[in-house]
Amino acid sequence: AQSVTQPDIHITVSEGASLELRCNYSYGATPYLFWYVQSPGQGLQLLLKYFSGDTLVQGIKGFEAEFKRSQSSFNLRKPSVHWSDAAEYFCAVGARSGGGADGLTFGKGTHLIIQP
Amino acid sequence: EAQVTQNPRYLITVTGKKLTVTCSQNMNHEYMSWYRQDPGLGLRQIYYSMNVEVTDKGDVPEGYKVSRKEKRNFPLILESPSPNQTSLYFCASSWRGWNTGELFFGEGSRLTVL
């Protein structure tokens, strides 16, 4: 079974600074990988996904993530954060078997705090 | 507007009193799923449905039931709620399985069982 680890429970970044949120996964083959964001009181919104191809993927709101097979990682980055980026971020992995029927496995989340 | 709608958004109930959390999507999606979110545990899948009359257990199905009689609706039923089912619940849908594109989430239903 697949698993996801987000090592940082909380991260504090100054507005305008760069951001990197870490995600490590465990899966026997190349997985499907996702980053979702949850703003306070809201549901989850997809930021970006990796299925295959170029290992650097671009998402919404200026985010990008890089799939590194050798490190089993899919870290999320943003060059300059805005106060509105304060939220909970979830990395998720899906198995290629099952045809998308079974669920995504989510990490426990990283809470991003933006300092003025 | 494309959306997933859950009701109620907030509910406080007592142990053993049956309740239903409704979920409806207007995107003609085949796939629907329920997750619960608990502090420090992230999201865990309860049940999912690939299409009408097709449902299956996720990782934490105990104490829950679902039905999928219509494509747009996927209610979550707690026949006899217990305090350990106090949680934030999310319904999600996608076109045909989460690997066919974006998984759309509702805004969540916060349930407290006393």
Coordinates of N, CA and C in Angstrom, one line a residue:
Chain A
A1 N 0.8 -1.2 0.0 CA 0.0 0.0 0.0 C 0.9 1.2 0.0
Q2 N 0.4 2.3 -0.6 CA 1.1 3.5 -0.7 C 1.0 4.3 0.6
S3 N 2.0 5.2 0.8 CA 1.9 6.1 2.0 C 2.5 7.4 1.6
V4 N 2.2 8.4 2.4 CA 2.7 9.8 2.2 C 3.2 10.4 3.5
T5 N 4.3 11.0 3.5 CA 4.9 11.7 4.7 C 5.1 13.1 4.3
Q6 N 4.5 14.0 5.2 CA 4.8 15.4 5.1 C 5.5 15.7 6.4
P7 N 6.8 15.9 6.4 CA 7.6 16.0 7.6 C 7.3 17.2 8.5
D8 N 6.9 18.2 7.9 CA 6.7 19.5 8.6 C 5.2 19.7 8.9
I9 N 4.9 19.8 10.2 CA 3.5 20.0 10.6 C 3.1 21.5 10.4
H10 N 4.1 22.3 10.8 CA 3.9 23.8 10.6 C 5.1 24.4 10.0
I11 N 4.9 25.4 9.1 CA 6.0 26.1 8.5 C 5.6 27.6 8.6
T12 N 6.5 28.4 9.0 CA 6.3 29.9 9.0 C 7.2 30.5 8.0
V13 N 6.7 31.4 7.2 CA 7.5 32.0 6.1 C 7.1 33.5 6.1
S14 N 8.0 34.4 5.9 CA 7.7 35.8 5.7 C 7.1 36.1 4.4
E15 N 6.2 37.0 4.3 CA 5.6 37.4 3.0 C 6.7 37.8 2.1
G16 N 6.6 37.3 0.8 CA 7.6 37.7 -0.2 C 8.8 36.7 -0.2
A17 N 8.9 35.9 0.8 CA 10.0 34.9 0.8 C 9.6 33.7 0.0
S18 N 10.6 32.8 -0.3 CA 10.3 31.6 -1.1 C 9.8 30.5 -0.1
L19 N 9.2 29.5 -0.7 CA 8.5 28.5 0.1 C 8.9 27.1 -0.6
E20 N 9.1 26.1 0.3 CA 9.2 24.8 -0.2 C 8.6 23.9 0.9
L21 N 7.6 23.1 0.5 CA 6.9 22.2 1.4 C 7.3 20.8 0.9
R22 N 7.7 20.0 1.9 CA 8.2 18.6 1.6 C 7.2 17.6 1.6
C23 N 7.3 16.6 0.6 CA 6.4 15.5 0.6 C 7.3 14.3 0.1
N24 N 7.2 13.2 0.9 CA 7.8 11.9 0.5 C 6.8 10.9 0.4
Y25 N 6.9 10.0 -0.6 CA 5.9 9.0 -0.7 C 6.6 7.6 -0.7
S26 N 5.7 6.6 -0.5 CA 6.2 5.2 -0.6 C 5.2 4.5 -1.5
Y27 N 5.8 4.0 -2.6 CA 5.0 3.2 -3.5 C 5.9 2.5 -4.4
G28 N 5.5 1.3 -4.8 CA 6.4 0.4 -5.6 C 6.7 0.8 -7.0
A29 N 5.9 1.6 -7.6 CA 6.1 2.0 -9.0 C 5.9 3.5 -9.0
T30 N 5.9 4.1 -10.2 CA 5.6 5.5 -10.3 C 4.2 5.8 -10.0
P31 N 4.0 6.6 -9.0 CA 2.6 6.9 -8.5 C 2.0 8.1 -9.3
Y32 N 0.7 8.3 -9.0 CA 0.1 9.6 -9.3 C 0.3 10.5 -8.1
L33 N 0.7 11.7 -8.3 CA 1.0 12.6 -7.1 C 0.2 13.9 -7.3
F34 N -0.2 14.4 -6.1 CA -1.1 15.6 -6.1 C -0.7 16.5 -4.9
W35 N -0.9 17.8 -5.1 CA -0.9 18.7 -4.0 C -2.3 19.4 -4.0
Y36 N -2.9 19.4 -2.8 CA -4.1 20.1 -2.5 C -3.9 21.2 -1.5
V37 N -4.7 22.3 -1.5 CA -4.7 23.3 -0.5 C -6.1 23.5 0.1
Q38 N -6.1 23.7 1.4 CA -7.3 23.8 2.1 C -7.3 25.2 2.9
S39 N -8.0 26.1 2.4 CA -8.1 27.4 3.1 C -9.1 27.3 4.3
P40 N -8.9 28.1 5.3 CA -9.8 27.9 6.5 C -11.2 27.9 6.2
G41 N -11.9 26.9 6.7 CA -13.3 26.7 6.5 C -13.8 26.3 5.1
Q42 N -12.8 25.9 4.3 CA -13.1 25.5 2.9 C -12.8 24.1 2.7
G43 N -13.2 23.6 1.6 CA -12.8 22.2 1.1 C -11.5 22.3 0.5
L44 N -11.0 21.2 0.0 CA -9.7 21.1 -0.6 C -9.8 21.5 -2.1
Q45 N -8.7 22.2 -2.6 CA -8.6 22.6 -4.0 C -7.4 22.1 -4.5
L46 N -7.4 21.5 -5.7 CA -6.2 21.0 -6.4 C -5.3 22.1 -6.8
L47 N -4.0 22.0 -6.4 CA -3.0 22.9 -6.9 C -2.3 22.4 -8.1
L48 N -1.9 21.2 -8.1 CA -1.3 20.6 -9.3 C -1.2 19.1 -9.1
K49 N -0.9 18.4 -10.2 CA -0.8 17.0 -10.2 C 0.3 16.5 -11.1
Y50 N 0.9 15.3 -10.8 CA 1.9 14.7 -11.7 C 1.4 13.3 -12.0
F51 N 1.2 13.0 -13.3 CA 0.9 11.7 -13.8 C 2.0 11.0 -14.5
S52 N 2.7 11.8 -15.4 CA 3.8 11.3 -16.2 C 4.4 12.5 -16.9
G53 N 5.6 12.2 -17.6 CA 6.2 13.2 -18.4 C 7.1 14.1 -17.6
D54 N 7.1 15.4 -18.0 CA 8.0 16.4 -17.4 C 7.8 16.3 -15.8
T55 N 9.0 16.2 -15.2 CA 8.9 16.0 -13.7 C 8.7 17.3 -13.0
L56 N 8.8 18.4 -13.7 CA 8.5 19.7 -13.0 C 7.1 20.1 -13.5
V57 N 6.2 20.2 -12.6 CA 4.8 20.5 -13.0 C 4.4 21.9 -12.4
Q58 N 3.7 22.6 -13.2 CA 3.2 23.9 -12.8 C 1.7 23.8 -12.4
G59 N 1.4 24.6 -11.4 CA 0.0 24.6 -10.9 C -0.6 26.0 -10.9
I60 N -1.7 26.0 -10.2 CA -2.4 27.3 -10.0 C -1.7 28.1 -8.9
K61 N -2.0 29.4 -8.9 CA -1.6 30.4 -7.9 C 0.0 30.5 -7.8
G62 N 0.7 30.2 -8.9 CA 2.1 30.3 -8.9 C 2.9 29.2 -8.3
F63 N 2.3 28.1 -7.9 CA 3.0 27.0 -7.4 C 3.5 26.0 -8.4
E64 N 4.6 25.4 -8.1 CA 5.1 24.3 -8.9 C 5.6 23.2 -8.0
A65 N 5.8 22.0 -8.5 CA 6.3 20.9 -7.8 C 7.2 20.0 -8.7
E66 N 8.2 19.4 -8.1 CA 9.1 18.6 -8.8 C 9.1 17.1 -8.3
F67 N 8.8 16.2 -9.2 CA 8.9 14.8 -8.9 C 10.3 14.3 -9.1
K68 N 10.8 13.7 -8.0 CA 12.2 13.2 -8.0 C 12.1 11.7 -7.6
R69 N 12.2 10.8 -8.6 CA 12.0 9.4 -8.4 C 13.1 8.9 -7.4
S70 N 14.3 9.3 -7.6 CA 15.4 8.8 -6.8 C 15.2 9.1 -5.3
Q71 N 14.5 10.2 -5.0 CA 14.3 10.6 -3.6 C 12.9 10.3 -3.1
S72 N 12.1 9.7 -4.0 CA 10.7 9.5 -3.7 C 10.0 10.8 -3.1
S73 N 10.3 11.9 -3.8 CA 9.8 13.1 -3.3 C 9.0 13.9 -4.3
F74 N 8.1 14.8 -3.8 CA 7.3 15.6 -4.7 C 7.1 16.9 -3.9
N75 N 8.1 17.7 -3.8 CA 8.1 18.9 -3.0 C 7.4 20.1 -3.8
L76 N 6.7 20.8 -3.0 CA 5.9 22.0 -3.6 C 6.7 23.2 -3.3
R77 N 6.8 24.1 -4.3 CA 7.5 25.3 -4.2 C 6.8 26.5 -4.7
K78 N 7.1 27.7 -4.2 CA 6.6 29.0 -4.7 C 7.7 30.0 -4.5
P79 N 8.0 30.8 -5.5 CA 9.2 31.7 -5.3 C 8.9 32.9 -4.4
S80 N 7.6 33.3 -4.2 CA 7.4 34.4 -3.4 C 5.9 34.3 -2.9
V81 N 5.8 34.1 -1.5 CA 4.5 33.8 -1.0 C 3.8 35.1 -0.7
H82 N 2.4 35.0 -0.7 CA 1.5 36.1 -0.4 C 0.8 35.7 0.9
W83 N 0.3 36.7 1.6 CA -0.5 36.4 2.8 C -1.6 35.5 2.5
S84 N -2.2 35.5 1.4 CA -3.4 34.7 1.0 C -3.0 33.2 0.9
D85 N -1.7 32.9 0.9 CA -1.2 31.5 0.8 C -1.3 30.8 2.1
A86 N -1.6 31.5 3.2 CA -1.7 30.9 4.5 C -2.9 29.9 4.4
A87 N -2.6 28.6 4.7 CA -3.6 27.5 4.5 C -2.9 26.2 5.0
E88 N -3.7 25.2 4.8 CA -3.2 23.8 5.1 C -2.9 23.2 3.7
Y89 N -1.8 22.5 3.6 CA -1.4 21.9 2.3 C -1.3 20.4 2.5
F90 N -1.9 19.7 1.5 CA -1.9 18.2 1.6 C -1.2 17.7 0.3
C91 N -0.3 16.8 0.5 CA 0.2 16.0 -0.5 C -0.5 14.7 -0.6
A92 N -0.8 14.1 -1.8 CA -1.5 12.9 -1.9 C -0.9 12.0 -3.0
V93 N -1.1 10.7 -2.8 CA -0.5 9.8 -3.8 C -1.6 8.8 -4.1
G94 N -1.7 8.4 -5.4 CA -2.6 7.4 -5.8 C -1.9 6.3 -6.6
A95 N -2.4 5.1 -6.4 CA -1.8 3.9 -7.0 C -2.3 3.8 -8.5
R96 N -1.5 3.3 -9.3 CA -1.8 3.2 -10.7 C -2.8 2.0 -10.9
S97 N -2.7 1.1 -10.0 CA -3.7 0.0 -10.1 C -5.0 0.4 -9.6
G98 N -6.1 -0.3 -9.9 CA -7.4 0.1 -9.4 C -8.1 1.1 -10.3
G99 N -7.5 1.6 -11.3 CA -8.2 2.5 -12.2 C -8.8 3.7 -11.6
G100 N -8.2 4.2 -10.5 CA -8.8 5.4 -9.9 C -10.0 5.1 -9.1
A101 N -10.3 3.8 -8.8 CA -11.4 3.5 -8.0 C -11.2 3.8 -6.6
D102 N -10.1 3.2 -6.1 CA -9.9 3.4 -4.6 C -9.4 4.8 -4.4
G103 N -9.2 5.1 -3.1 CA -9.0 6.5 -2.8 C -7.5 6.9 -2.9
L104 N -7.4 8.2 -2.9 CA -6.1 8.8 -2.8 C -5.6 8.6 -1.3
T105 N -4.3 8.5 -1.1 CA -3.8 8.5 0.2 C -3.2 9.9 0.5
F106 N -3.7 10.5 1.5 CA -3.2 11.9 1.8 C -2.2 11.9 3.0
G107 N -1.3 12.8 2.9 CA -0.4 13.1 4.0 C -1.2 13.8 5.1
K108 N -0.5 14.0 6.2 CA -1.2 14.6 7.4 C -1.3 16.1 7.3
G109 N -0.7 16.7 6.3 CA -0.8 18.1 6.1 C 0.3 18.9 6.7
T110 N 0.5 20.1 6.0 CA 1.5 21.1 6.5 C 0.7 22.4 6.7
H111 N 0.8 23.0 7.8 CA 0.1 24.2 8.1 C 1.0 25.4 7.8
L112 N 0.7 26.2 6.8 CA 1.6 27.3 6.4 C 1.1 28.6 7.1
I113 N 2.0 29.2 7.8 CA 1.8 30.5 8.4 C 2.6 31.6 7.7
I114 N 2.0 32.7 7.3 CA 2.7 33.8 6.6 C 2.9 34.9 7.6
Q115 N 4.1 35.3 7.8 CA 4.4 36.5 8.7 C 4.5 37.7 7.8
P116 N 3.9 38.8 8.4 CA 4.0 40.1 7.6 C 5.4 40.6 7.5
Chain B
E1 N -22.7 27.1 -11.7 CA -21.4 26.9 -11.1 C -21.2 25.5 -10.7
A2 N -20.1 24.9 -11.1 CA -19.8 23.5 -10.7 C -19.5 23.5 -9.2
Q3 N -20.2 22.6 -8.6 CA -19.9 22.5 -7.1 C -20.4 21.2 -6.6
V4 N -19.8 20.9 -5.4 CA -20.2 19.8 -4.5 C -20.8 20.4 -3.3
T5 N -22.1 20.0 -3.0 CA -22.8 20.7 -1.9 C -23.1 19.6 -0.8
Q6 N -22.7 20.0 0.4 CA -22.9 19.1 1.6 C -23.8 19.8 2.5
N7 N -24.7 19.0 3.2 CA -25.6 19.5 4.2 C -25.8 18.4 5.3
P8 N -25.8 18.8 6.6 CA -25.6 20.1 7.1 C -24.1 20.5 7.1
R9 N -23.7 21.7 7.2 CA -22.4 22.1 7.4 C -21.9 21.9 8.8
Y10 N -22.8 22.0 9.7 CA -22.4 21.8 11.2 C -23.6 21.1 11.8
L11 N -23.2 20.1 12.7 CA -24.2 19.4 13.4 C -23.7 18.9 14.7
I12 N -24.5 19.1 15.7 CA -24.2 18.5 17.0 C -25.3 17.5 17.3
T13 N -24.9 16.3 17.6 CA -26.0 15.2 17.9 C -25.5 14.4 19.1
V14 N -26.4 13.5 19.5 CA -26.1 12.6 20.6 C -25.8 11.2 20.2
T15 N -25.1 10.4 21.0 CA -24.8 9.0 20.7 C -26.1 8.3 20.3
G16 N -26.0 7.5 19.2 CA -27.1 6.6 18.9 C -28.2 7.2 18.0
K17 N -28.2 8.5 17.8 CA -29.3 9.1 17.0 C -28.9 9.2 15.6
K18 N -29.6 8.4 14.8 CA -29.3 8.2 13.3 C -29.2 9.6 12.6
L19 N -28.2 9.7 11.8 CA -28.2 11.0 11.0 C -27.7 10.7 9.6
T20 N -28.0 11.6 8.7 CA -27.5 11.5 7.3 C -26.9 12.8 6.9
V21 N -25.7 12.7 6.3 CA -25.1 13.9 5.7 C -25.3 13.8 4.2
T22 N -25.9 14.8 3.6 CA -26.1 14.7 2.2 C -25.0 15.3 1.4
C23 N -24.8 14.8 0.2 CA -23.8 15.3 -0.8 C -24.4 15.3 -2.2
S24 N -24.3 16.4 -2.8 CA -24.9 16.5 -4.2 C -23.9 17.2 -5.1
Q25 N -23.7 16.7 -6.3 CA -22.8 17.4 -7.3 C -23.6 17.6 -8.6
N26 N -23.2 18.7 -9.2 CA -23.9 19.1 -10.4 C -23.1 19.1 -11.7
M27 N -22.0 18.2 -11.6 CA -21.1 18.1 -12.7 C -21.2 16.8 -13.5
N28 N -22.2 16.0 -13.2 CA -22.5 14.8 -13.9 C -21.3 13.8 -13.7
H29 N -20.7 13.9 -12.5 CA -19.5 13.0 -12.3 C -20.0 11.6 -11.9
E30 N -19.2 10.6 -12.4 CA -19.5 9.3 -12.0 C -18.9 8.9 -10.7
Y31 N -17.8 9.4 -10.3 CA -17.1 9.0 -9.1 C -17.4 9.9 -8.0
M32 N -17.8 9.4 -6.8 CA -18.0 10.2 -5.6 C -17.4 9.4 -4.4
S33 N -17.0 10.2 -3.4 CA -16.2 9.6 -2.3 C -16.5 10.4 -1.1
W34 N -16.4 9.8 0.1 CA -16.4 10.4 1.4 C -15.1 10.3 2.1
Y35 N -14.6 11.4 2.7 CA -13.4 11.4 3.5 C -13.8 12.0 4.9
R36 N -13.0 11.5 5.9 CA -13.1 12.2 7.2 C -11.7 12.8 7.5
Q37 N -11.7 14.0 8.1 CA -10.4 14.7 8.4 C -10.3 14.8 9.9
D38 N -9.3 14.3 10.5 CA -9.0 14.4 11.9 C -7.7 15.0 12.2
P39 N -7.5 15.8 13.2 CA -6.2 16.5 13.5 C -5.1 15.5 13.6
G40 N -4.0 15.7 12.9 CA -2.9 14.9 12.9 C -3.0 13.6 12.1
L41 N -4.1 13.4 11.5 CA -4.3 12.2 10.7 C -4.6 12.4 9.2
G42 N -4.8 13.7 8.9 CA -5.1 14.0 7.5 C -6.4 13.5 7.1
L43 N -6.6 13.2 5.8 CA -7.9 12.7 5.3 C -7.8 11.2 5.1
R44 N -8.9 10.6 5.5 CA -9.0 9.1 5.3 C -10.3 8.8 4.6
Q45 N -10.3 7.9 3.6 CA -11.4 7.6 2.8 C -12.4 6.7 3.6
I46 N -13.7 7.0 3.5 CA -14.7 6.2 4.2 C -15.3 5.2 3.2
Y47 N -15.9 5.7 2.2 CA -16.5 5.0 1.1 C -16.3 5.7 -0.2
Y48 N -16.5 4.9 -1.3 CA -16.5 5.6 -2.6 C -17.5 4.9 -3.5
S49 N -17.8 5.6 -4.6 CA -18.7 5.0 -5.5 C -18.3 5.3 -6.9
M50 N -18.2 4.3 -7.7 CA -17.7 4.5 -9.1 C -18.9 4.9 -10.0
N51 N -20.1 4.6 -9.6 CA -21.3 4.9 -10.4 C -22.5 4.6 -9.6
V52 N -23.7 4.8 -10.2 CA -25.0 4.5 -9.6 C -25.0 3.0 -9.2
E53 N -25.4 2.8 -8.0 CA -25.5 1.4 -7.4 C -24.2 0.7 -7.3
V54 N -23.1 1.4 -7.4 CA -21.8 0.8 -7.2 C -21.0 1.5 -6.1
T55 N -20.9 0.9 -5.0 CA -20.2 1.5 -3.8 C -19.2 0.5 -3.3
D56 N -18.2 1.0 -2.6 CA -17.2 0.1 -2.0 C -16.5 0.8 -0.8
K57 N -16.0 0.0 0.1 CA -15.4 0.5 1.3 C -14.0 1.2 1.0
G58 N -13.8 2.2 1.8 CA -12.5 2.8 1.8 C -11.7 2.3 3.0
D59 N -10.9 3.2 3.6 CA -10.0 2.7 4.6 C -10.6 2.7 6.0
V60 N -11.7 3.5 6.2 CA -12.3 3.5 7.6 C -13.8 3.5 7.4
P61 N -14.4 2.4 7.0 CA -15.8 2.3 6.7 C -16.7 2.0 7.9
E62 N -16.0 1.5 9.0 CA -16.8 1.0 10.2 C -17.7 2.1 10.7
G63 N -19.0 1.8 10.9 CA -20.0 2.7 11.5 C -20.6 3.6 10.5
Y64 N -20.4 3.4 9.2 CA -21.0 4.3 8.2 C -21.6 3.4 7.1
K65 N -22.6 4.0 6.5 CA -23.2 3.4 5.3 C -23.4 4.5 4.3
V66 N -23.5 4.0 3.0 CA -23.7 5.0 1.9 C -24.7 4.4 1.0
S67 N -25.2 5.2 0.1 CA -26.0 4.7 -1.0 C -25.8 5.6 -2.2
R68 N -26.0 5.0 -3.4 CA -25.9 5.8 -4.6 C -27.0 5.4 -5.6
K69 N -28.2 6.0 -5.3 CA -29.4 5.7 -6.1 C -29.5 6.6 -7.3
E70 N -28.9 7.8 -7.2 CA -28.9 8.7 -8.3 C -27.4 9.1 -8.5
K71 N -27.1 9.5 -9.7 CA -25.7 9.9 -10.0 C -25.3 11.1 -9.3
R72 N -26.1 12.1 -9.0 CA -25.7 13.3 -8.4 C -25.6 13.2 -6.9
N73 N -26.2 12.3 -6.2 CA -26.3 12.2 -4.8 C -25.5 11.1 -4.2
F74 N -24.9 11.3 -3.1 CA -24.1 10.2 -2.4 C -24.2 10.5 -0.9
P75 N -25.3 10.2 -0.2 CA -25.4 10.5 1.2 C -24.6 9.5 2.1
L76 N -24.1 10.1 3.2 CA -23.4 9.3 4.2 C -24.3 9.1 5.4
I77 N -24.5 7.9 5.8 CA -25.4 7.6 6.9 C -24.7 7.1 8.1
L78 N -25.0 7.6 9.2 CA -24.4 7.1 10.5 C -25.6 6.6 11.2
E79 N -25.7 5.2 11.2 CA -26.9 4.6 11.8 C -27.0 4.8 13.3
S80 N -25.9 4.7 14.0 CA -25.8 4.9 15.5 C -24.5 5.6 15.8
P81 N -24.5 6.9 15.7 CA -23.3 7.7 15.8 C -22.6 7.5 17.2
S82 N -21.3 7.5 17.3 CA -20.6 7.4 18.5 C -19.6 8.6 18.6
P83 N -19.1 8.9 19.8 CA -18.2 10.1 19.9 C -17.0 10.0 19.0
N84 N -16.5 8.8 18.7 CA -15.3 8.7 17.9 C -15.6 9.0 16.4
Q85 N -16.8 9.3 16.1 CA -17.2 9.7 14.8 C -17.3 11.3 14.7
T86 N -16.9 11.9 15.8 CA -16.8 13.4 15.7 C -15.6 13.7 14.8
S87 N -15.9 14.5 13.8 CA -14.9 14.7 12.8 C -15.4 15.7 11.8
L88 N -14.5 16.1 10.8 CA -14.9 16.9 9.7 C -15.0 16.0 8.5
Y89 N -16.1 16.1 7.8 CA -16.4 15.1 6.7 C -16.4 15.9 5.4
F90 N -15.8 15.3 4.4 CA -15.7 15.9 3.1 C -16.3 14.9 2.1
C91 N -17.1 15.4 1.2 CA -17.5 14.7 0.0 C -16.7 15.2 -1.2
A92 N -16.4 14.3 -2.1 CA -15.6 14.7 -3.3 C -16.2 13.9 -4.5
S93 N -16.0 14.5 -5.7 CA -16.4 13.9 -6.9 C -15.4 14.1 -8.0
S94 N -15.4 13.3 -9.0 CA -14.6 13.5 -10.2 C -15.3 12.8 -11.3
W95 N -14.8 13.0 -12.5 CA -15.4 12.5 -13.7 C -15.6 11.0 -13.7
R96 N -14.4 10.3 -13.5 CA -14.5 8.8 -13.5 C -13.3 8.3 -12.7
G97 N -13.3 8.5 -11.4 CA -12.1 8.1 -10.7 C -11.2 9.2 -10.5
W98 N -10.4 9.2 -9.4 CA -9.6 10.4 -9.1 C -8.5 10.6 -10.1
N99 N -8.2 9.5 -10.9 CA -7.0 9.6 -11.8 C -7.4 10.2 -13.2
T100 N -8.7 10.5 -13.3 CA -9.1 11.1 -14.6 C -9.1 12.6 -14.6
G101 N -8.7 13.2 -13.5 CA -8.7 14.7 -13.4 C -8.8 15.1 -12.0
E102 N -9.3 16.3 -11.9 CA -9.4 16.9 -10.5 C -10.5 16.3 -9.7
L103 N -10.2 16.1 -8.4 CA -11.2 15.7 -7.4 C -11.7 16.9 -6.8
F104 N -13.1 17.2 -7.0 CA -13.7 18.4 -6.4 C -14.3 18.0 -5.1
F105 N -14.0 18.9 -4.1 CA -14.4 18.7 -2.7 C -15.5 19.7 -2.4
G106 N -16.4 19.2 -1.5 CA -17.4 20.0 -0.9 C -16.7 20.8 0.2
E107 N -17.5 21.7 0.9 CA -16.9 22.6 1.9 C -16.8 21.9 3.3
G108 N -17.3 20.8 3.4 CA -17.1 20.0 4.6 C -18.3 20.1 5.5
S109 N -18.5 19.1 6.3 CA -19.5 19.0 7.4 C -18.9 18.6 8.7
R110 N -19.0 19.6 9.6 CA -18.4 19.3 10.9 C -19.4 18.7 11.9
L111 N -19.1 17.5 12.3 CA -20.1 16.7 13.1 C -19.5 16.5 14.5
T112 N -20.3 16.8 15.5 CA -19.9 16.5 16.9 C -20.9 15.5 17.4
V113 N -20.5 14.4 18.0 CA -21.3 13.4 18.6 C -21.0 13.4 20.1
L114 N -22.1 13.8 20.9 CA -21.9 13.9 22.4 C -22.3 12.6 23.1

